[in-house]
Amino acid sequence: MSLLVATHDVFVEHLTGAGHPERPARLGAVLDGLATLDPDAVKWVSAPIASDDDLQRVHPAHLISDMEDLCANGGGSIDPDTYVSVKSAEAARRAAGAGLELVKRLDQGEGEVGWSVVRPPGHHALSDRQMGFCLINNVAVTAASLAARGERVAIVDLDAHHGNGTESIFYDDPNVLFVSTHQGQWYPFTGAVTDVGNGQGRGANVNIPLPAGSAGDALRLAYDQVIEPVLDRFGPTWVLLSAGFDGHRDDPLAELGFTSTDYAEVMAKVLANAVPGKRMLFLEGGYDLDALGHCTAAVGSAAIGLDHRPEETSSAGLGSKIVAEARSVHLGGGAGDL
Ligand SMILES: [Zn+2]
C-alpha cells in the first residue's frame, strides 16, 4: 500500500496570531506522526496553487480576491476567530490545490490513498463567507472537481465540529453525499439530524450530532448503523474523508472522548468503502499537538494497511439514541429516504 501525502512549506507561514489554537505547530505535529510510518510506503507531493477555475466551482471570485487584497496589505481578521497574514492567501490556494494534485496523481496510479496535509483547514468555509479558521473549502474544491467529471463523491466528515460549509455547498446536489459525525449543540451550531438535503439532494446529507462526552463506541455505532449503509446505498466512485482530530479526548476545542485508535479504526473502515486509488483524507481540525501526532500515526498506519494502536479504544455508553434517530431518518423510510 502506498500513501501519497500532499503538503507545502508555506502552510507554516499562515499566521493566526499569538495564542490561536489553529497554529503553525499543528502541521509539525502531523508531519511528526507521518514520520513514524515506513518511509517506503509514503510518497511526498508538493501542493500546487489551485487555479481560479477550480476555486470558482465553489467560491465566488470576489471572496478569493478580497482575501488576497487583505493579505497583500499585511493581513488582518475576517471574523472574530479567522485571521490572515501576508502568506495566508498562498497557503489557502495551495491547501485547495493539494487535493486536486492528489486526484491527478491517484488517477495516474501513483498511490492507493491520498492525504492532504494542509493549513488552513476548510470545512467551515461557506461558498460566500470564510469562518471558523477556514478560508477556502478544500474538500469541497476537490469534490466539485470530481463531480464535474461525472463522479459520485461521498464526503465523510469526522471532525468534532459540523462541516457547515461543506454541507451548504452541496445541500442541493444529489451527486455529492455529505455525512458528518460531530458534537451537537456546539460550534458552528448547525448539523441537525433533520437537515437531510434539499431538492434533488434530499437524502444526500446525513448528520449525526453526538452528545458531549461521546466516545469511540458512539463513533463505531454511527459507522455500523448509519455511515456504512448510507455509503452502500449511495455507491460513491470516490470517498473523501474530512479528517479532523479534535474529537480526541485531549482536544481543548470540543468535548468528545475519542482516542487515536478509535479514529484509526473508523477511518480505515470509511476508506475501505472506496476502491484503492479513489480515496483521500483531508486534514481539518485537531488542536492538541500530542493527540494530533498519535492520530496521524494511527490513521496513517491504517491507510497503508497496518494496525498501530498508540492508545486503547474508548467507550462511554452515549450516543445510541441519536444514532438510532439518524438511522430512522435516513434508512427507515423517513423524510430523507431516497
Ligand atoms: Zn473542528
mmCIF file of C-alpha atoms and ligand atoms in Angstrom:
data_model
loop_
_atom_site.group_PDB
_atom_site.id
_atom_site.type_symbol
_atom_site.label_atom_id
_atom_site.label_comp_id
_atom_site.label_asym_id
_atom_site.label_seq_id
_atom_site.Cartn_x
_atom_site.Cartn_y
_atom_site.Cartn_z
ATOM 1 C CA MET A 1 0.000 0.000 0.000
ATOM 2 C CA SER A 2 1.270 3.454 -0.722
ATOM 3 C CA LEU A 3 0.144 6.739 0.762
ATOM 4 C CA LEU A 4 0.542 9.997 -1.171
ATOM 5 C CA VAL A 5 0.923 12.991 1.147
ATOM 6 C CA ALA A 6 0.493 16.469 -0.338
ATOM 7 C CA THR A 7 1.910 19.324 1.705
ATOM 8 C CA HIS A 8 3.995 22.512 1.387
ATOM 9 C CA ASP A 9 6.312 24.671 3.497
ATOM 10 C CA VAL A 10 4.048 27.715 3.092
ATOM 11 C CA PHE A 11 1.457 26.110 5.381
ATOM 12 C CA VAL A 12 3.530 27.145 8.419
ATOM 13 C CA GLU A 13 3.617 30.725 7.133
ATOM 14 C CA HIS A 14 -0.156 31.129 7.556
ATOM 15 C CA LEU A 15 -0.019 33.060 10.853
ATOM 16 C CA THR A 16 -3.103 33.387 13.031
ATOM 17 C CA GLY A 17 -1.760 35.411 15.966
ATOM 18 C CA ALA A 18 -0.382 34.592 19.415
ATOM 19 C CA GLY A 19 -2.441 32.067 21.348
ATOM 20 C CA HIS A 20 -4.592 30.986 18.401
ATOM 21 C CA PRO A 21 -5.284 27.228 18.501
ATOM 22 C CA GLU A 22 -5.050 26.827 14.709
ATOM 23 C CA ARG A 23 -1.305 27.457 14.794
ATOM 24 C CA PRO A 24 1.660 26.531 12.615
ATOM 25 C CA ALA A 25 2.919 23.916 15.116
ATOM 26 C CA ARG A 26 -0.083 21.753 14.206
ATOM 27 C CA LEU A 27 1.486 20.976 10.858
ATOM 28 C CA GLY A 28 4.730 19.861 12.504
ATOM 29 C CA ALA A 29 2.804 17.544 14.834
ATOM 30 C CA VAL A 30 1.092 15.909 11.865
ATOM 31 C CA LEU A 31 4.347 15.565 9.939
ATOM 32 C CA ASP A 32 5.972 14.010 13.049
ATOM 33 C CA GLY A 33 3.152 11.476 13.165
ATOM 34 C CA LEU A 34 3.643 10.630 9.494
ATOM 35 C CA ALA A 35 7.393 10.304 10.063
ATOM 36 C CA THR A 36 6.708 7.219 12.199
ATOM 37 C CA LEU A 37 5.440 5.350 9.106
ATOM 38 C CA ASP A 38 7.588 3.146 6.889
ATOM 39 C CA PRO A 39 9.211 5.733 4.579
ATOM 40 C CA ASP A 40 8.956 3.346 1.638
ATOM 41 C CA ALA A 41 5.146 3.425 1.957
ATOM 42 C CA VAL A 42 4.859 7.226 1.814
ATOM 43 C CA LYS A 43 5.323 9.393 -1.252
ATOM 44 C CA TRP A 44 5.533 13.163 -0.776
ATOM 45 C CA VAL A 45 3.841 15.531 -3.198
ATOM 46 C CA SER A 46 4.207 19.326 -3.360
ATOM 47 C CA ALA A 47 0.829 21.088 -3.113
ATOM 48 C CA PRO A 48 0.357 23.393 -6.134
ATOM 49 C CA ILE A 49 -1.668 26.606 -6.296
ATOM 50 C CA ALA A 50 -5.318 25.968 -7.193
ATOM 51 C CA SER A 51 -6.500 27.874 -10.264
ATOM 52 C CA ASP A 52 -9.312 30.427 -10.324
ATOM 53 C CA ASP A 53 -11.403 27.992 -12.383
ATOM 54 C CA ASP A 54 -11.008 25.270 -9.764
ATOM 55 C CA LEU A 55 -11.857 27.604 -6.879
ATOM 56 C CA GLN A 56 -14.839 29.142 -8.647
ATOM 57 C CA ARG A 57 -16.688 25.851 -8.749
ATOM 58 C CA VAL A 58 -17.165 26.500 -5.021
ATOM 59 C CA HIS A 59 -16.461 30.162 -4.202
ATOM 60 C CA PRO A 60 -17.288 33.454 -5.974
ATOM 61 C CA ALA A 61 -14.233 35.242 -7.407
ATOM 62 C CA HIS A 62 -14.599 38.210 -5.027
ATOM 63 C CA LEU A 63 -14.205 36.021 -1.935
ATOM 64 C CA ILE A 64 -10.741 34.998 -3.104
ATOM 65 C CA SER A 65 -9.676 38.409 -4.423
ATOM 66 C CA ASP A 66 -10.835 40.190 -1.241
ATOM 67 C CA MET A 67 -8.751 37.750 0.830
ATOM 68 C CA GLU A 68 -5.753 38.246 -1.441
ATOM 69 C CA ASP A 69 -6.068 42.023 -1.082
ATOM 70 C CA LEU A 70 -6.211 41.732 2.722
ATOM 71 C CA CYS A 71 -3.086 39.535 2.744
ATOM 72 C CA ALA A 72 -1.240 41.860 0.359
ATOM 73 C CA ASN A 73 -1.964 44.714 2.769
ATOM 74 C CA GLY A 74 -0.385 42.857 5.687
ATOM 75 C CA GLY A 75 -3.268 40.655 6.830
ATOM 76 C CA GLY A 76 -5.980 41.070 9.445
ATOM 77 C CA SER A 77 -9.139 39.480 10.759
ATOM 78 C CA ILE A 78 -12.004 38.142 8.659
ATOM 79 C CA ASP A 79 -14.226 37.162 11.565
ATOM 80 C CA PRO A 80 -13.649 37.010 15.345
ATOM 81 C CA ASP A 81 -11.620 33.792 15.075
ATOM 82 C CA THR A 82 -10.398 33.762 11.461
ATOM 83 C CA TYR A 83 -7.214 35.655 10.656
ATOM 84 C CA VAL A 84 -4.919 36.024 7.660
ATOM 85 C CA SER A 85 -1.277 37.049 7.360
ATOM 86 C CA VAL A 86 0.786 38.032 4.329
ATOM 87 C CA LYS A 87 1.296 34.418 3.202
ATOM 88 C CA SER A 88 -2.203 33.137 4.039
ATOM 89 C CA ALA A 89 -3.642 33.579 0.547
ATOM 90 C CA GLU A 90 -0.888 31.458 -0.985
ATOM 91 C CA ALA A 91 -1.326 28.883 1.794
ATOM 92 C CA ALA A 92 -5.088 28.774 1.180
ATOM 93 C CA ARG A 93 -4.666 28.328 -2.577
ATOM 94 C CA ARG A 94 -2.114 25.549 -2.051
ATOM 95 C CA ALA A 95 -4.326 23.924 0.617
ATOM 96 C CA ALA A 96 -7.045 23.702 -2.028
ATOM 97 C CA GLY A 97 -4.567 22.645 -4.703
ATOM 98 C CA ALA A 98 -3.286 19.749 -2.584
ATOM 99 C CA GLY A 99 -6.461 17.731 -3.050
ATOM 100 C CA LEU A 100 -6.608 18.435 -6.787
ATOM 101 C CA GLU A 101 -2.997 17.339 -7.226
ATOM 102 C CA LEU A 102 -3.666 14.146 -5.283
ATOM 103 C CA VAL A 103 -6.566 13.293 -7.590
ATOM 104 C CA LYS A 104 -4.260 13.776 -10.568
ATOM 105 C CA ARG A 105 -1.578 11.561 -9.049
ATOM 106 C CA LEU A 106 -4.043 8.886 -7.935
ATOM 107 C CA ASP A 107 -5.563 8.876 -11.447
ATOM 108 C CA GLN A 108 -2.071 8.099 -12.747
ATOM 109 C CA GLY A 109 -1.792 5.136 -10.392
ATOM 110 C CA GLU A 110 0.874 6.641 -8.129
ATOM 111 C CA GLY A 111 -0.747 5.538 -4.876
ATOM 112 C CA GLU A 112 -3.725 3.909 -3.218
ATOM 113 C CA VAL A 113 -4.754 6.674 -0.833
ATOM 114 C CA GLY A 114 -4.033 10.410 -0.678
ATOM 115 C CA TRP A 115 -3.710 12.688 2.342
ATOM 116 C CA SER A 116 -3.931 16.445 2.042
ATOM 117 C CA VAL A 117 -1.824 17.702 4.995
ATOM 118 C CA VAL A 118 -2.528 21.421 4.943
ATOM 119 C CA ARG A 119 -3.317 24.609 6.827
ATOM 120 C CA PRO A 120 -5.670 26.394 6.904
ATOM 121 C CA PRO A 121 -8.420 23.774 7.255
ATOM 122 C CA GLY A 122 -11.505 24.131 5.072
ATOM 123 C CA HIS A 123 -14.779 22.560 6.143
ATOM 124 C CA HIS A 124 -16.341 25.640 7.783
ATOM 125 C CA ALA A 125 -15.792 27.849 4.720
ATOM 126 C CA LEU A 126 -19.163 28.600 3.121
ATOM 127 C CA SER A 127 -19.360 29.390 -0.567
ATOM 128 C CA ASP A 128 -19.531 33.140 0.085
ATOM 129 C CA ARG A 129 -18.166 33.501 3.626
ATOM 130 C CA GLN A 130 -14.997 32.494 5.407
ATOM 131 C CA MET A 131 -15.290 31.441 9.051
ATOM 132 C CA GLY A 132 -14.064 29.056 11.739
ATOM 133 C CA PHE A 133 -10.343 29.260 10.839
ATOM 134 C CA CYS A 134 -11.234 28.262 7.219
ATOM 135 C CA LEU A 135 -10.536 30.349 4.099
ATOM 136 C CA ILE A 136 -11.226 28.021 1.154
ATOM 137 C CA ASN A 137 -13.267 24.819 1.469
ATOM 138 C CA ASN A 138 -10.519 22.396 0.447
ATOM 139 C CA VAL A 139 -12.549 19.189 0.438
ATOM 140 C CA ALA A 140 -15.368 20.912 -1.453
ATOM 141 C CA VAL A 141 -12.996 22.141 -4.171
ATOM 142 C CA THR A 142 -11.844 18.569 -4.782
ATOM 143 C CA ALA A 143 -15.355 17.121 -4.544
ATOM 144 C CA ALA A 144 -16.698 19.713 -7.005
ATOM 145 C CA SER A 145 -13.890 18.931 -9.430
ATOM 146 C CA LEU A 146 -14.654 15.210 -9.251
ATOM 147 C CA ALA A 147 -18.416 15.773 -9.563
ATOM 148 C CA ALA A 148 -17.811 17.962 -12.642
ATOM 149 C CA ARG A 149 -16.316 14.975 -14.422
ATOM 150 C CA GLY A 150 -19.254 12.756 -13.511
ATOM 151 C CA GLU A 151 -18.038 11.083 -10.318
ATOM 152 C CA ARG A 152 -20.311 10.268 -7.391
ATOM 153 C CA VAL A 153 -18.499 11.647 -4.361
ATOM 154 C CA ALA A 154 -19.022 10.769 -0.711
ATOM 155 C CA ILE A 155 -17.585 13.158 1.887
ATOM 156 C CA VAL A 156 -17.387 11.711 5.391
ATOM 157 C CA ASP A 157 -16.574 14.376 7.991
ATOM 158 C CA LEU A 158 -15.424 13.080 11.387
ATOM 159 C CA ASP A 159 -14.183 16.423 12.765
ATOM 160 C CA ALA A 160 -15.685 17.283 16.160
ATOM 161 C CA HIS A 161 -17.316 20.357 14.617
ATOM 162 C CA HIS A 162 -20.033 20.178 11.987
ATOM 163 C CA GLY A 163 -18.745 20.819 8.462
ATOM 164 C CA ASN A 164 -21.331 23.519 7.822
ATOM 165 C CA GLY A 165 -19.513 24.886 4.791
ATOM 166 C CA THR A 166 -19.284 21.561 3.027
ATOM 167 C CA GLU A 167 -22.901 20.774 3.880
ATOM 168 C CA SER A 168 -24.221 24.037 2.497
ATOM 169 C CA ILE A 169 -22.158 23.895 -0.711
ATOM 170 C CA PHE A 170 -23.610 20.502 -1.681
ATOM 171 C CA TYR A 171 -27.007 20.717 0.066
ATOM 172 C CA ASP A 172 -28.953 20.522 -3.228
ATOM 173 C CA ASP A 173 -26.532 18.201 -5.028
ATOM 174 C CA PRO A 174 -27.565 14.552 -5.492
ATOM 175 C CA ASN A 175 -24.091 13.556 -6.707
ATOM 176 C CA VAL A 176 -22.205 14.572 -3.563
ATOM 177 C CA LEU A 177 -23.162 12.761 -0.353
ATOM 178 C CA PHE A 178 -22.188 14.542 2.874
ATOM 179 C CA VAL A 179 -22.101 12.514 6.102
ATOM 180 C CA SER A 180 -20.993 14.093 9.380
ATOM 181 C CA THR A 181 -20.496 12.987 12.950
ATOM 182 C CA HIS A 182 -19.896 15.944 15.276
ATOM 183 C CA GLN A 183 -20.632 17.240 18.741
ATOM 184 C CA GLY A 184 -24.211 18.521 18.794
ATOM 185 C CA GLN A 185 -25.140 21.938 20.252
ATOM 186 C CA TRP A 186 -21.580 23.108 19.640
ATOM 187 C CA TYR A 187 -19.775 25.395 17.191
ATOM 188 C CA PRO A 188 -20.927 26.197 14.495
ATOM 189 C CA PHE A 189 -24.380 25.223 15.876
ATOM 190 C CA THR A 190 -25.559 23.573 12.654
ATOM 191 C CA GLY A 191 -25.782 19.902 11.744
ATOM 192 C CA ALA A 192 -29.196 18.802 12.999
ATOM 193 C CA VAL A 193 -30.237 15.233 12.232
ATOM 194 C CA THR A 194 -33.300 16.611 10.424
ATOM 195 C CA ASP A 195 -31.150 18.549 7.905
ATOM 196 C CA VAL A 196 -31.262 15.958 5.124
ATOM 197 C CA GLY A 197 -30.557 17.964 1.970
ATOM 198 C CA ASN A 198 -32.845 19.841 -0.378
ATOM 199 C CA GLY A 199 -34.494 19.293 -3.766
ATOM 200 C CA GLN A 200 -32.578 16.753 -5.848
ATOM 201 C CA GLY A 201 -30.109 16.492 -2.987
ATOM 202 C CA ARG A 202 -32.707 15.381 -0.460
ATOM 203 C CA GLY A 203 -31.375 12.362 1.412
ATOM 204 C CA ALA A 204 -27.755 13.054 0.436
ATOM 205 C CA ASN A 205 -26.987 14.990 3.628
ATOM 206 C CA VAL A 206 -26.598 12.948 6.798
ATOM 207 C CA ASN A 207 -25.943 14.483 10.212
ATOM 208 C CA ILE A 208 -25.210 12.553 13.397
ATOM 209 C CA PRO A 209 -24.828 15.137 16.202
ATOM 210 C CA LEU A 210 -23.352 13.236 19.151
ATOM 211 C CA PRO A 211 -23.812 14.355 22.763
ATOM 212 C CA ALA A 212 -20.873 15.853 24.669
ATOM 213 C CA GLY A 213 -18.831 13.089 26.279
ATOM 214 C CA SER A 214 -19.446 10.573 23.495
ATOM 215 C CA ALA A 215 -16.517 8.232 22.943
ATOM 216 C CA GLY A 216 -15.328 5.690 20.410
ATOM 217 C CA ASP A 217 -18.271 3.346 20.913
ATOM 218 C CA ALA A 218 -20.572 6.100 19.575
ATOM 219 C CA LEU A 219 -18.351 6.581 16.543
ATOM 220 C CA ARG A 220 -18.324 2.840 15.814
ATOM 221 C CA LEU A 221 -22.101 2.635 16.271
ATOM 222 C CA ALA A 222 -22.597 5.606 13.934
ATOM 223 C CA TYR A 223 -20.429 3.885 11.350
ATOM 224 C CA ASP A 224 -22.149 0.497 11.597
ATOM 225 C CA GLN A 225 -25.730 1.761 11.856
ATOM 226 C CA VAL A 226 -25.687 4.775 9.541
ATOM 227 C CA ILE A 227 -22.477 5.629 7.718
ATOM 228 C CA GLU A 228 -21.778 2.245 6.149
ATOM 229 C CA PRO A 229 -25.348 1.537 4.993
ATOM 230 C CA VAL A 230 -25.709 5.079 3.631
ATOM 231 C CA LEU A 231 -22.435 4.730 1.722
ATOM 232 C CA ASP A 232 -23.526 1.332 0.393
ATOM 233 C CA ARG A 233 -26.780 2.788 -0.877
ATOM 234 C CA PHE A 234 -25.162 5.872 -2.436
ATOM 235 C CA GLY A 235 -22.444 3.908 -4.234
ATOM 236 C CA PRO A 236 -19.672 6.510 -4.348
ATOM 237 C CA THR A 237 -16.987 6.325 -7.014
ATOM 238 C CA TRP A 238 -14.714 8.440 -4.753
ATOM 239 C CA VAL A 239 -14.605 8.737 -0.961
ATOM 240 C CA LEU A 240 -13.182 11.876 0.675
ATOM 241 C CA LEU A 241 -12.661 11.971 4.424
ATOM 242 C CA SER A 242 -12.629 15.287 6.275
ATOM 243 C CA ALA A 243 -10.138 14.101 8.864
ATOM 244 C CA GLY A 244 -10.368 16.412 11.844
ATOM 245 C CA PHE A 245 -8.923 15.057 15.068
ATOM 246 C CA ASP A 246 -10.467 17.470 17.551
ATOM 247 C CA GLY A 247 -12.853 14.762 18.748
ATOM 248 C CA HIS A 248 -9.847 13.348 20.615
ATOM 249 C CA ARG A 249 -10.400 13.273 24.389
ATOM 250 C CA ASP A 250 -7.440 15.638 24.961
ATOM 251 C CA ASP A 251 -8.555 18.285 22.475
ATOM 252 C CA PRO A 252 -9.281 21.700 24.010
ATOM 253 C CA LEU A 253 -11.879 22.805 21.431
ATOM 254 C CA ALA A 254 -14.522 20.092 21.831
ATOM 255 C CA GLU A 255 -15.967 17.725 24.433
ATOM 256 C CA LEU A 256 -15.839 14.343 22.725
ATOM 257 C CA GLY A 257 -13.815 11.407 24.073
ATOM 258 C CA PHE A 258 -12.317 9.607 21.078
ATOM 259 C CA THR A 259 -8.790 8.178 21.093
ATOM 260 C CA SER A 260 -6.374 7.927 18.188
ATOM 261 C CA THR A 261 -7.193 4.234 17.906
ATOM 262 C CA ASP A 262 -10.927 4.957 17.672
ATOM 263 C CA TYR A 263 -10.218 7.369 14.837
ATOM 264 C CA ALA A 264 -7.935 4.922 13.054
ATOM 265 C CA GLU A 265 -10.443 2.072 13.251
ATOM 266 C CA VAL A 266 -13.338 4.070 11.871
ATOM 267 C CA MET A 267 -11.363 5.995 9.265
ATOM 268 C CA ALA A 268 -9.933 2.712 7.967
ATOM 269 C CA LYS A 269 -13.465 1.409 7.568
ATOM 270 C CA VAL A 270 -14.541 4.549 5.723
ATOM 271 C CA LEU A 271 -11.584 4.289 3.343
ATOM 272 C CA ALA A 272 -12.406 0.625 2.746
ATOM 273 C CA ASN A 273 -15.671 1.787 1.151
ATOM 274 C CA ALA A 274 -13.726 3.102 -1.835
ATOM 275 C CA VAL A 275 -11.587 1.272 -4.307
ATOM 276 C CA PRO A 276 -7.840 1.858 -3.912
ATOM 277 C CA GLY A 277 -6.751 4.992 -5.743
ATOM 278 C CA LYS A 278 -10.124 6.699 -5.321
ATOM 279 C CA ARG A 279 -9.959 7.763 -1.700
ATOM 280 C CA MET A 280 -8.423 10.641 0.181
ATOM 281 C CA LEU A 281 -8.076 12.222 3.611
ATOM 282 C CA PHE A 282 -8.156 15.988 4.205
ATOM 283 C CA LEU A 283 -6.695 17.406 7.405
ATOM 284 C CA GLU A 284 -9.281 19.589 9.159
ATOM 285 C CA GLY A 285 -9.091 20.393 12.919
ATOM 286 C CA GLY A 286 -7.148 18.953 15.854
ATOM 287 C CA TYR A 287 -5.590 21.291 18.417
ATOM 288 C CA ASP A 288 -3.737 19.134 20.963
ATOM 289 C CA LEU A 289 -0.320 18.503 19.453
ATOM 290 C CA ASP A 290 0.345 15.139 21.129
ATOM 291 C CA ALA A 291 -3.116 13.886 20.176
ATOM 292 C CA LEU A 292 -2.559 15.085 16.600
ATOM 293 C CA GLY A 293 0.692 13.125 16.401
ATOM 294 C CA HIS A 294 -0.920 9.946 17.769
ATOM 295 C CA CYS A 295 -3.943 10.263 15.486
ATOM 296 C CA THR A 296 -1.786 10.863 12.434
ATOM 297 C CA ALA A 297 0.448 7.902 13.193
ATOM 298 C CA ALA A 298 -2.525 5.589 13.820
ATOM 299 C CA VAL A 299 -4.581 6.745 10.835
ATOM 300 C CA GLY A 300 -1.536 6.829 8.554
ATOM 301 C CA SER A 301 -0.731 3.249 9.550
ATOM 302 C CA ALA A 302 -4.294 2.207 8.817
ATOM 303 C CA ALA A 303 -4.062 3.924 5.424
ATOM 304 C CA ILE A 304 -1.110 1.745 4.490
ATOM 305 C CA GLY A 305 -2.767 -1.402 5.817
ATOM 306 C CA LEU A 306 -1.045 -1.648 9.205
ATOM 307 C CA ASP A 307 -2.509 -1.752 12.703
ATOM 308 C CA HIS A 308 -0.821 0.735 15.041
ATOM 309 C CA ARG A 309 -2.567 1.480 18.330
ATOM 310 C CA PRO A 310 -0.989 4.286 20.349
ATOM 311 C CA GLU A 311 -3.957 4.274 22.745
ATOM 312 C CA GLU A 312 -6.823 1.986 23.773
ATOM 313 C CA THR A 313 -10.233 2.238 22.172
ATOM 314 C CA SER A 314 -12.770 4.099 24.306
ATOM 315 C CA SER A 315 -16.355 3.683 25.408
ATOM 316 C CA ALA A 316 -18.807 5.955 27.238
ATOM 317 C CA GLY A 317 -22.214 4.430 26.552
ATOM 318 C CA LEU A 318 -23.521 7.648 24.980
ATOM 319 C CA GLY A 319 -24.903 8.437 21.541
ATOM 320 C CA SER A 320 -27.117 5.424 20.782
ATOM 321 C CA LYS A 321 -30.330 7.489 20.785
ATOM 322 C CA ILE A 322 -29.166 9.988 18.166
ATOM 323 C CA VAL A 323 -27.616 7.245 16.035
ATOM 324 C CA ALA A 324 -30.978 5.433 16.061
ATOM 325 C CA GLU A 325 -32.711 8.670 15.101
ATOM 326 C CA ALA A 326 -30.330 9.273 12.196
ATOM 327 C CA ARG A 327 -30.858 5.689 11.075
ATOM 328 C CA SER A 328 -34.611 6.138 11.222
ATOM 329 C CA VAL A 329 -34.459 9.370 9.210
ATOM 330 C CA HIS A 330 -32.192 8.001 6.503
ATOM 331 C CA LEU A 331 -32.782 4.273 6.407
ATOM 332 C CA GLY A 332 -36.165 3.738 7.990
ATOM 333 C CA GLY A 333 -38.385 5.140 5.256
ATOM 334 C CA GLY A 334 -38.319 8.599 6.836
ATOM 335 C CA ALA A 335 -38.075 12.017 5.241
ATOM 336 C CA GLY A 336 -34.594 11.550 3.916
ATOM 337 C CA ASP A 337 -35.051 8.148 2.327
ATOM 338 C CA LEU A 338 -34.080 8.273 -1.329
HETATM 339 ZN ZN ZN B 1 -13.073 21.039 14.304
#
